[in-house]
Coordinates of C-alpha atoms and ligand atoms in Angstrom, one line a residue:
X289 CA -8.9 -63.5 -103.5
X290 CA -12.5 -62.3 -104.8
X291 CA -15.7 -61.8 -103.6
X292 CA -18.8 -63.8 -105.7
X293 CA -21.4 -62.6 -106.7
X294 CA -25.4 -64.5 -107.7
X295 CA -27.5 -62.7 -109.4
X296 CA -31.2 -64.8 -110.3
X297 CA -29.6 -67.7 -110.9
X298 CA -31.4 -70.5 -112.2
X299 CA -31.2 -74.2 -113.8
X300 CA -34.2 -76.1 -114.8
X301 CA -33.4 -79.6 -116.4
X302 CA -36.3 -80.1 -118.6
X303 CA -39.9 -79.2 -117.0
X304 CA -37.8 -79.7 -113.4
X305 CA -36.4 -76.2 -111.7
X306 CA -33.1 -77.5 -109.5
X307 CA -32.4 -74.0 -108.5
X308 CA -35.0 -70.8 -108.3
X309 CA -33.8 -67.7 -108.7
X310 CA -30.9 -67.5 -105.9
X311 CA -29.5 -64.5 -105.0
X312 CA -26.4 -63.7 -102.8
X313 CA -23.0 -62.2 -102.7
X314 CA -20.1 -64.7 -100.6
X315 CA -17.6 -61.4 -99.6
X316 CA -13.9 -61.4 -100.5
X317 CA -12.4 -63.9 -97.9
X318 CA -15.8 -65.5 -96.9
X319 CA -16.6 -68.5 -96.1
X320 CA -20.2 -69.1 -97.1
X321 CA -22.1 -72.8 -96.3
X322 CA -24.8 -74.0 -98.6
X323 CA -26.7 -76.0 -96.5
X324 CA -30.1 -78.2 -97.3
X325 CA -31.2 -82.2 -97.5
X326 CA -30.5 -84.1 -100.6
X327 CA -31.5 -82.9 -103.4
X328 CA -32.1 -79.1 -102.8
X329 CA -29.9 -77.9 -105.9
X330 CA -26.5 -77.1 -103.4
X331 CA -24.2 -79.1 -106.1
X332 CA -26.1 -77.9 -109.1
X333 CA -25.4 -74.2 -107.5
X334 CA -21.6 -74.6 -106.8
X335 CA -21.1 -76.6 -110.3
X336 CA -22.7 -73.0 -112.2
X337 CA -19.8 -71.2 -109.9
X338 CA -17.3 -73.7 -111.1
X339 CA -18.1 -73.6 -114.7
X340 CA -18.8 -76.8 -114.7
X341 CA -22.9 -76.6 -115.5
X342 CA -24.2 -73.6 -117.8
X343 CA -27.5 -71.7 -115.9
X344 CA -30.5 -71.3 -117.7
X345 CA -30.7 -67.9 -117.1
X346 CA -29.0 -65.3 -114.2
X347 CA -25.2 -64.0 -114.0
X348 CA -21.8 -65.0 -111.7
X349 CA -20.0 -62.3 -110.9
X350 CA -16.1 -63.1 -110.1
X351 CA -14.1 -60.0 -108.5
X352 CA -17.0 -57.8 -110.1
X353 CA -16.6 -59.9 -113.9
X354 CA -19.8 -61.2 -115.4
X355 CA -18.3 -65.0 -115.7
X356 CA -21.7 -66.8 -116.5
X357 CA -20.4 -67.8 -119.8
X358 CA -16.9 -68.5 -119.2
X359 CA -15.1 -71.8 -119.2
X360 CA -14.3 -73.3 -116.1
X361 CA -10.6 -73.8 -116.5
X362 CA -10.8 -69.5 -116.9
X363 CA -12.1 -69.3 -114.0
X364 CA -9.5 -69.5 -111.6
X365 CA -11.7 -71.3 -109.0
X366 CA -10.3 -74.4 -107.5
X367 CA -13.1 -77.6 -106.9
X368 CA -12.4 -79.9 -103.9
X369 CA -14.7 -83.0 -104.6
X370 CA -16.1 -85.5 -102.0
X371 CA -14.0 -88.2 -103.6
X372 CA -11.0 -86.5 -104.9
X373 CA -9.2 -89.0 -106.6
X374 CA -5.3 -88.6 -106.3
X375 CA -2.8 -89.8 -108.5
X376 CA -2.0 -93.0 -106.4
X377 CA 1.5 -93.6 -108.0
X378 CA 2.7 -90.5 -107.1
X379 CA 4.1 -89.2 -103.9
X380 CA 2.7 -86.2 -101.9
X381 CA 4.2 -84.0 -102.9
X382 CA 4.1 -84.8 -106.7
X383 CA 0.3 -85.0 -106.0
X384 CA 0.2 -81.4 -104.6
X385 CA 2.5 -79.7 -107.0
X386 CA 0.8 -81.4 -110.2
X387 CA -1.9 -78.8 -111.2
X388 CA 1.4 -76.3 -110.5
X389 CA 3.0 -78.6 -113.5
X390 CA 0.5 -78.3 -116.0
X391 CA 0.9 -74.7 -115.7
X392 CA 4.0 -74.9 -117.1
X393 CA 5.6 -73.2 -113.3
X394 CA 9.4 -73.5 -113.3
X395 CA 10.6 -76.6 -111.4
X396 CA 12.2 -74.7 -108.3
X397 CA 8.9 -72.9 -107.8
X398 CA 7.1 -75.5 -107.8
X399 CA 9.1 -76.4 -104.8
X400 CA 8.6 -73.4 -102.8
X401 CA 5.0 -73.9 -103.3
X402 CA 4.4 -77.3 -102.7
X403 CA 6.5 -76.8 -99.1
X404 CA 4.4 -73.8 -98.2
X405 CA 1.3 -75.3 -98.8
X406 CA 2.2 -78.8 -96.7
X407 CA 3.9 -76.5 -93.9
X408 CA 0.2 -74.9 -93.6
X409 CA -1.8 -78.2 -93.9
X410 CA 0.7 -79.8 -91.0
X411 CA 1.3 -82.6 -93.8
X412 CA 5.4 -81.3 -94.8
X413 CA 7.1 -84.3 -93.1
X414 CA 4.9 -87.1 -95.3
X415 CA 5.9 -85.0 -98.5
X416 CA 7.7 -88.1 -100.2
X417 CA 5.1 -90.7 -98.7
X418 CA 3.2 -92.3 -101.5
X419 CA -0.5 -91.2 -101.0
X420 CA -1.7 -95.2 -101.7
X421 CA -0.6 -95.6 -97.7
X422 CA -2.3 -92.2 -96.3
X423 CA -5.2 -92.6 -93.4
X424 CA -8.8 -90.8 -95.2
X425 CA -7.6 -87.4 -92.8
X426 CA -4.2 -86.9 -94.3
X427 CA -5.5 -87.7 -98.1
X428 CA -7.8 -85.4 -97.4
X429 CA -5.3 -82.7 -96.6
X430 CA -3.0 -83.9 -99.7
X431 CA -6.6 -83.3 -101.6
X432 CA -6.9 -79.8 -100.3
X433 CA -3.4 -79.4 -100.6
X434 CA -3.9 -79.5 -104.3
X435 CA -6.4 -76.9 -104.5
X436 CA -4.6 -74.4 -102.0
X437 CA -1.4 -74.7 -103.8
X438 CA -2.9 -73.4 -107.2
X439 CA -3.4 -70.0 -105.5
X440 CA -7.3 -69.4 -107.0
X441 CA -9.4 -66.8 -106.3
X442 CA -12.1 -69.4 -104.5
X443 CA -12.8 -72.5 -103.6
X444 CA -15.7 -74.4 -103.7
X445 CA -15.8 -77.8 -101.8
X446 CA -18.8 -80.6 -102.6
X447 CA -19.4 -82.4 -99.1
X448 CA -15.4 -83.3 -98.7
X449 CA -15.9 -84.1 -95.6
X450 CA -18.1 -86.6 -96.7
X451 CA -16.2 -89.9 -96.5
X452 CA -14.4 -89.5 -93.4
X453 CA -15.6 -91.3 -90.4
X454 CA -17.0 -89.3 -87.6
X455 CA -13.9 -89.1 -85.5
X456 CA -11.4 -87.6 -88.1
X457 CA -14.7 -85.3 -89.5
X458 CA -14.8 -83.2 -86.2
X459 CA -11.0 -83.3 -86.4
X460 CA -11.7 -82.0 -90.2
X461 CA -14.3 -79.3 -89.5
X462 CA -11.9 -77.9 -86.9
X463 CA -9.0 -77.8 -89.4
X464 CA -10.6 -76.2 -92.4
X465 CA -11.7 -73.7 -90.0
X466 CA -8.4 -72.8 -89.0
X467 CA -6.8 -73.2 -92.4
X468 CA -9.5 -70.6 -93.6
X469 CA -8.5 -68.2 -90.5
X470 CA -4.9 -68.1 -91.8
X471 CA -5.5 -68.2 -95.3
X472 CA -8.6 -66.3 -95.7
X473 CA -9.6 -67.6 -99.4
X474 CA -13.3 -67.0 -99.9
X475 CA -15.1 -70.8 -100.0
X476 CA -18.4 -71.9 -101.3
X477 CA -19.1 -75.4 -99.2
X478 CA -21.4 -77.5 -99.8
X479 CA -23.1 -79.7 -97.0
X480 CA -26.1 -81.5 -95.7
X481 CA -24.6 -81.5 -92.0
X482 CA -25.7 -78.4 -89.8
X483 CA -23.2 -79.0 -87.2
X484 CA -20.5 -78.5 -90.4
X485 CA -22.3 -75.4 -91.6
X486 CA -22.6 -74.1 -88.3
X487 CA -18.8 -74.6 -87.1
X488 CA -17.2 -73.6 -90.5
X489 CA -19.1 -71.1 -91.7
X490 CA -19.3 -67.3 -91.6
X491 CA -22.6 -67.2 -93.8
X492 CA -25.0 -69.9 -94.1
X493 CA -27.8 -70.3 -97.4
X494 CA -30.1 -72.4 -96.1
X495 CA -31.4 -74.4 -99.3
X496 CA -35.0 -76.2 -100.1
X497 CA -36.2 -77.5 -103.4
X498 CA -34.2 -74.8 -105.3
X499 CA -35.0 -71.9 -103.2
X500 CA -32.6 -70.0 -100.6
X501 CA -34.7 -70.1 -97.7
X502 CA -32.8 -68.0 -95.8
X503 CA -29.2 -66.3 -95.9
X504 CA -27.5 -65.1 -93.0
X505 CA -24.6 -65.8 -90.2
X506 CA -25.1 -68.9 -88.0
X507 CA -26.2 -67.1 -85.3
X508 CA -28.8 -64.9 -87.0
X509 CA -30.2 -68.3 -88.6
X510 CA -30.1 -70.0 -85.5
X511 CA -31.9 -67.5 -83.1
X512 CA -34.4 -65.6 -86.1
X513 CA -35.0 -68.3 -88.8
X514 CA -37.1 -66.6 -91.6
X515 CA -39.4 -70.0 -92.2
X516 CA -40.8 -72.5 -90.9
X517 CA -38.4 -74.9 -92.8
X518 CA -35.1 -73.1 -91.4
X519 CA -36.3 -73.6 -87.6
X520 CA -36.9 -77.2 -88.0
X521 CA -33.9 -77.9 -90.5
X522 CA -31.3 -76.3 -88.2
X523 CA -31.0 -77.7 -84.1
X524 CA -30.7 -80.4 -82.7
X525 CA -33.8 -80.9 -81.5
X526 CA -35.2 -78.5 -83.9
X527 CA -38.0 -75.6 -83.1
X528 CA -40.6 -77.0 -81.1
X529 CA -44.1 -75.2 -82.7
X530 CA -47.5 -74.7 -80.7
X531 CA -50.4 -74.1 -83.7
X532 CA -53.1 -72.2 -82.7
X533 CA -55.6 -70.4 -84.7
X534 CA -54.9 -66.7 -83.9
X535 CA -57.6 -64.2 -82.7
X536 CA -54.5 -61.9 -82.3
X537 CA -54.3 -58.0 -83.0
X538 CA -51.8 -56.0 -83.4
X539 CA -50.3 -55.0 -80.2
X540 CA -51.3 -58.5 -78.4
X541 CA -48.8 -59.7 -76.4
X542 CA -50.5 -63.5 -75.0
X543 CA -52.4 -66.1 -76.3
X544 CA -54.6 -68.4 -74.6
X545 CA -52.6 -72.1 -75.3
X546 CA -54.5 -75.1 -73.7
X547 CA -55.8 -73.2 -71.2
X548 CA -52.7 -71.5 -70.4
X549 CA -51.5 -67.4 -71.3
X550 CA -48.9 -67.6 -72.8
X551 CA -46.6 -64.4 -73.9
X552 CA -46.6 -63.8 -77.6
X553 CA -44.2 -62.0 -79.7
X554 CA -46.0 -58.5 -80.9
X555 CA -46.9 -58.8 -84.2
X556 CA -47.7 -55.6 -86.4
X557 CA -50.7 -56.0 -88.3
X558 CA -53.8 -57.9 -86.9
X559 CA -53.8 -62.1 -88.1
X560 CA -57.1 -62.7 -86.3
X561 CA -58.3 -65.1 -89.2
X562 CA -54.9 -66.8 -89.6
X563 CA -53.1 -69.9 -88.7
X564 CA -50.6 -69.4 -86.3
X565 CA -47.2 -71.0 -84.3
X566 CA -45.5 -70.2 -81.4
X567 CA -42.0 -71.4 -82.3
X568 CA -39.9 -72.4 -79.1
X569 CA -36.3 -74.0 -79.2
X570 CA -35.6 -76.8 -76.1
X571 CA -33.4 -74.9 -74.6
X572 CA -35.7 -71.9 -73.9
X573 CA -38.0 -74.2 -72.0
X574 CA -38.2 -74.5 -68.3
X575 CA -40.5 -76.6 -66.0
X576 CA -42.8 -74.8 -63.4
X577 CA -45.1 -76.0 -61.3
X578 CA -47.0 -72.5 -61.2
X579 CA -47.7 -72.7 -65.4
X580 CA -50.8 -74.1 -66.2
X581 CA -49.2 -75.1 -69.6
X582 CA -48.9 -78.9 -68.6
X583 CA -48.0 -82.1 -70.2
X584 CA -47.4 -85.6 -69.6
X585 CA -43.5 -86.5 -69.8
X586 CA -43.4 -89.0 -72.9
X587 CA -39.4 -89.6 -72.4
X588 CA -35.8 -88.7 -71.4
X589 CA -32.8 -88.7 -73.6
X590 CA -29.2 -88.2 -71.1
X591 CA -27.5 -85.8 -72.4
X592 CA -24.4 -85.6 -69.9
X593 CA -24.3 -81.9 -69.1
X594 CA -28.0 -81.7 -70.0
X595 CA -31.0 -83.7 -70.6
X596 CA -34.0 -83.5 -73.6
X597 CA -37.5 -84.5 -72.2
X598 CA -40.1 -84.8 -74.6
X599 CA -43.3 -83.8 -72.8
X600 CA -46.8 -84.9 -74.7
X601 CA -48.9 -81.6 -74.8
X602 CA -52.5 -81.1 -75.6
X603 CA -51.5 -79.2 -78.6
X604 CA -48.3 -81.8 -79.5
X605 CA -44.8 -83.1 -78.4
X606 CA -42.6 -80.6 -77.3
X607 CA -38.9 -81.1 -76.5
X608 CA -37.3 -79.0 -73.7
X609 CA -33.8 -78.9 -73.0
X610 CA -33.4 -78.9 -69.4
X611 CA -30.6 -79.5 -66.6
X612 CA -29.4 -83.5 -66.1
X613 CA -29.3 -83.1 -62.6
X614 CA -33.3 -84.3 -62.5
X615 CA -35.2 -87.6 -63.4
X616 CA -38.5 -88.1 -64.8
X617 CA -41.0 -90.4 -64.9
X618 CA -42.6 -91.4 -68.0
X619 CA -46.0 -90.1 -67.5
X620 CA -45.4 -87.8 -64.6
X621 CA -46.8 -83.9 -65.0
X622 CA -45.1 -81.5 -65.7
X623 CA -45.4 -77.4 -66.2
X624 CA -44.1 -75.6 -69.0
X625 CA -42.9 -72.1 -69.2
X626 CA -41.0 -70.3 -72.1
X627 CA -39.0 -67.9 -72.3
X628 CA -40.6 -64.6 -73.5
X629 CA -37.6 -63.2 -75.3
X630 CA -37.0 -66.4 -77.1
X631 CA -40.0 -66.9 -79.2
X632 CA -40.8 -66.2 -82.7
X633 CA -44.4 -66.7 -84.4
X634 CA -44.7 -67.9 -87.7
X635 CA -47.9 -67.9 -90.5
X636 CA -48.4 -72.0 -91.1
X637 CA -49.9 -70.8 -94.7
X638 CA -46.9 -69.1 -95.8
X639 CA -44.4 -70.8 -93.4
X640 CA -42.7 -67.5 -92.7
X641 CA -42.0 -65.5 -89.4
X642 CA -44.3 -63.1 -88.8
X643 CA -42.9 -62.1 -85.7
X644 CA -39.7 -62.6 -83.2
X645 CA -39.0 -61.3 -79.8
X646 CA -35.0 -61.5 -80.9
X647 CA -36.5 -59.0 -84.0
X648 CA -38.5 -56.7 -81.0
X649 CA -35.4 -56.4 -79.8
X650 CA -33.5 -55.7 -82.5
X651 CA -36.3 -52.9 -83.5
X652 CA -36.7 -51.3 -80.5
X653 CA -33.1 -51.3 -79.2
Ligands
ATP957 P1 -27.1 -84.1 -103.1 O1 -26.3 -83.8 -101.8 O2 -27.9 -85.3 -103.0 O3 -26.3 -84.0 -104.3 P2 -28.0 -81.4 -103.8 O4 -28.7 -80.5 -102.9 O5 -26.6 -81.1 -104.0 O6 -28.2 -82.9 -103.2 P3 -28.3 -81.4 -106.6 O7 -27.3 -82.4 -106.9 O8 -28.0 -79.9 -106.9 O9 -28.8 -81.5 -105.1 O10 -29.6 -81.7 -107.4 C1 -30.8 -80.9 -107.3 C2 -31.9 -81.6 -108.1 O11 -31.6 -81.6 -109.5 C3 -32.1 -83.1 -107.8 O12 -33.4 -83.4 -107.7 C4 -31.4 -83.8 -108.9 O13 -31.9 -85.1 -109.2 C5 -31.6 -82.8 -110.1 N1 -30.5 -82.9 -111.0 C6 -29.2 -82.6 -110.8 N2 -28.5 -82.8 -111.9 C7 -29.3 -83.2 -112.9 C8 -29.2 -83.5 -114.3 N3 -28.0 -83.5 -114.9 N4 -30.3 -83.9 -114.9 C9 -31.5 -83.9 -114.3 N5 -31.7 -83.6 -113.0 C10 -30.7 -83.3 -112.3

């Protein structure tokens, strides 16, 4: 296996930039998630790894080997597509041990290989099946089975998940997890889906229009997102943000919010003139009746072990995550308190954190 390496890489098509610049290294037996909306440049990115697109400028590194210029069959990457097309009159196992053929790999090989690689994907006793019969979860695992079997220092996957209904893609997710745990190949993967990216993945690079945003594990993205963009991208509800134009100083630690002091990260130099917001996830929202940060509840959504109340704010909707074992009203008042440790500020100019409480933390601790 090999470790890959990004260095300023960059495509324009024309006048149009697809990817800006992107920088990263995915470590040997990594699995690394490229996550953004359509249209972010996550293919165009994993087709320069494969080979398959030529950069405009910037260099892939393969086990420490500059292979920006090198062919994609020399390589020794293996592509899983969203719709990998298998040969449909062959069997399984035909299927899995053809890229094995093409290498010209001696017949009894070839065997051992193919049996392996089914024994690890669960899919041995459907080796002599024809694939035209296989449910979308098993033609998937013939599909990987294919790339596995070649041995290659990566893989990259494009969305494979992609076609599978909901059921068998939380089956899925699950499985590649696992198969990466015992086989520990380092994997680019490619998604628009959060949940995926934050299930499968050991490092996430969260993408928009061409630009890495931010690149880090799940949990760092998750609790200290870098932007604006990355709060609201990633959770379910996303980031809730209070703007307020700051009269802050360095060392302040509250701001006045509709009336209401509310407990600010410290910030390090003074913002007084800038625009400012409180970021807050749901789930670090509790009601009081002693805050004087109050709202009008706007509506419920039943969550079974919890509930998300939307509560309509002077300064906006925010969503708080809170116990099921309460009903609302629509309309009825509520108070509003946040947990100080859970807050990060960001500059609405730049769309970057300025401050977190999880970086205080980190900082001081
Ligand atoms: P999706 O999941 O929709 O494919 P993506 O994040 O993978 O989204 P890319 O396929 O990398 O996005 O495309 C990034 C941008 O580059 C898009 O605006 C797309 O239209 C553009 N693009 C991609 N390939 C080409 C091409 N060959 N010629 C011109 N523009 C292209």
């Amino acid at each position: 296996m090999a470790d890959i390496r990004i260095e300023n890489l960059r495509k324009e098509f024309g006048s149009f930039v697809a990817v800006q610049d992107s920088c990263f290294t995915v470590n040997d037996g990594e699995f690394l998630a490229l996550l953004g909306p359509s249209g972010c440049g996550k293919t165009t990115t994993l087709r320069m790894i494969a080979g398959l697109e030529l950069p405009s400028s910037g260099k892939i590194y393969l086990d420490g080997e500059d292979v920006t210029f090198n062919r994609a069959s020399a390589r020794d990457i293996a592509f899983v597509f969203q719709l990998f097309a298998l040969y449909p009159h062959m069997n399984v196992r035909r299927n899995i041990g053809f890229p094995l053929l093409s290498q010209g790999m001696a017949k009894a090989e070839i065997r051992q290989r193919v049996e392996e690689t089914a024994r690890l994907l669960q899919i041995d006793h459907i080796l002599n099946r024809s694939v035209s019969g296989l449910a979308g979860g098993d033609r998937q695992r013939v599909a990987l089975g294919r790339a596995i079997v070649r041995r290659p220092k990566c893989f990259l996957m494009d969305e494979p998940l992609g076609t599978l209904d909901a059921e068998f893609r939380e089956i899925m997710v699950h499985e590649l997890r696992e198969l990466h745990n015992r086989i520990h190949a380092t994997t680019v993967y490619v998604t628009h889906d959060q949940h995926e990216a934050m299930a499968m993945a050991d490092k996430i690079a969260v993408m928009n229009h061409g630009v890495i945003e931010q690149f880090g594990t799940p949990q760092e993205i998750y609790a200290k997102p870098a932007t604006m963009y990355v709060a609201d991208f990633i959770g379910s509800p996303p980031m809730n943000f209070m703007r307020f134009t700051s009269g802050l100083k360095s060392g302040d630690k509250s701001i006045l919010l509709d009336g209401a002091d509310v407990a600010v990260p410290e910030i390090r130099e003074d913002m007084a003139e800038s625009e400012l917001a409180l970021g807050v996830r749901p789930e670090h929202i509790r009601f009081s009746d002693a805050s004087r940060l109050r709202g009008a509840v706007y509506g419920s959504e039943y969550l079974g072990t919890n509930q998300v109340v939307a509560v309509e704010t002077p300064g906006g909707l925010i969503k708080a995550r809170v116990p099921a074992n309460r009903s609302f009203r629509i309309g009825e008042t509520v108070g509003l308190e946040f947990n100080p440790e859970k807050l990060a500020l960001f500059d609405c100019m730049s769309g970057r954190a300025v401050a977190s409480s999880l970086y205080q933390e980190t900082r001081h601790g």
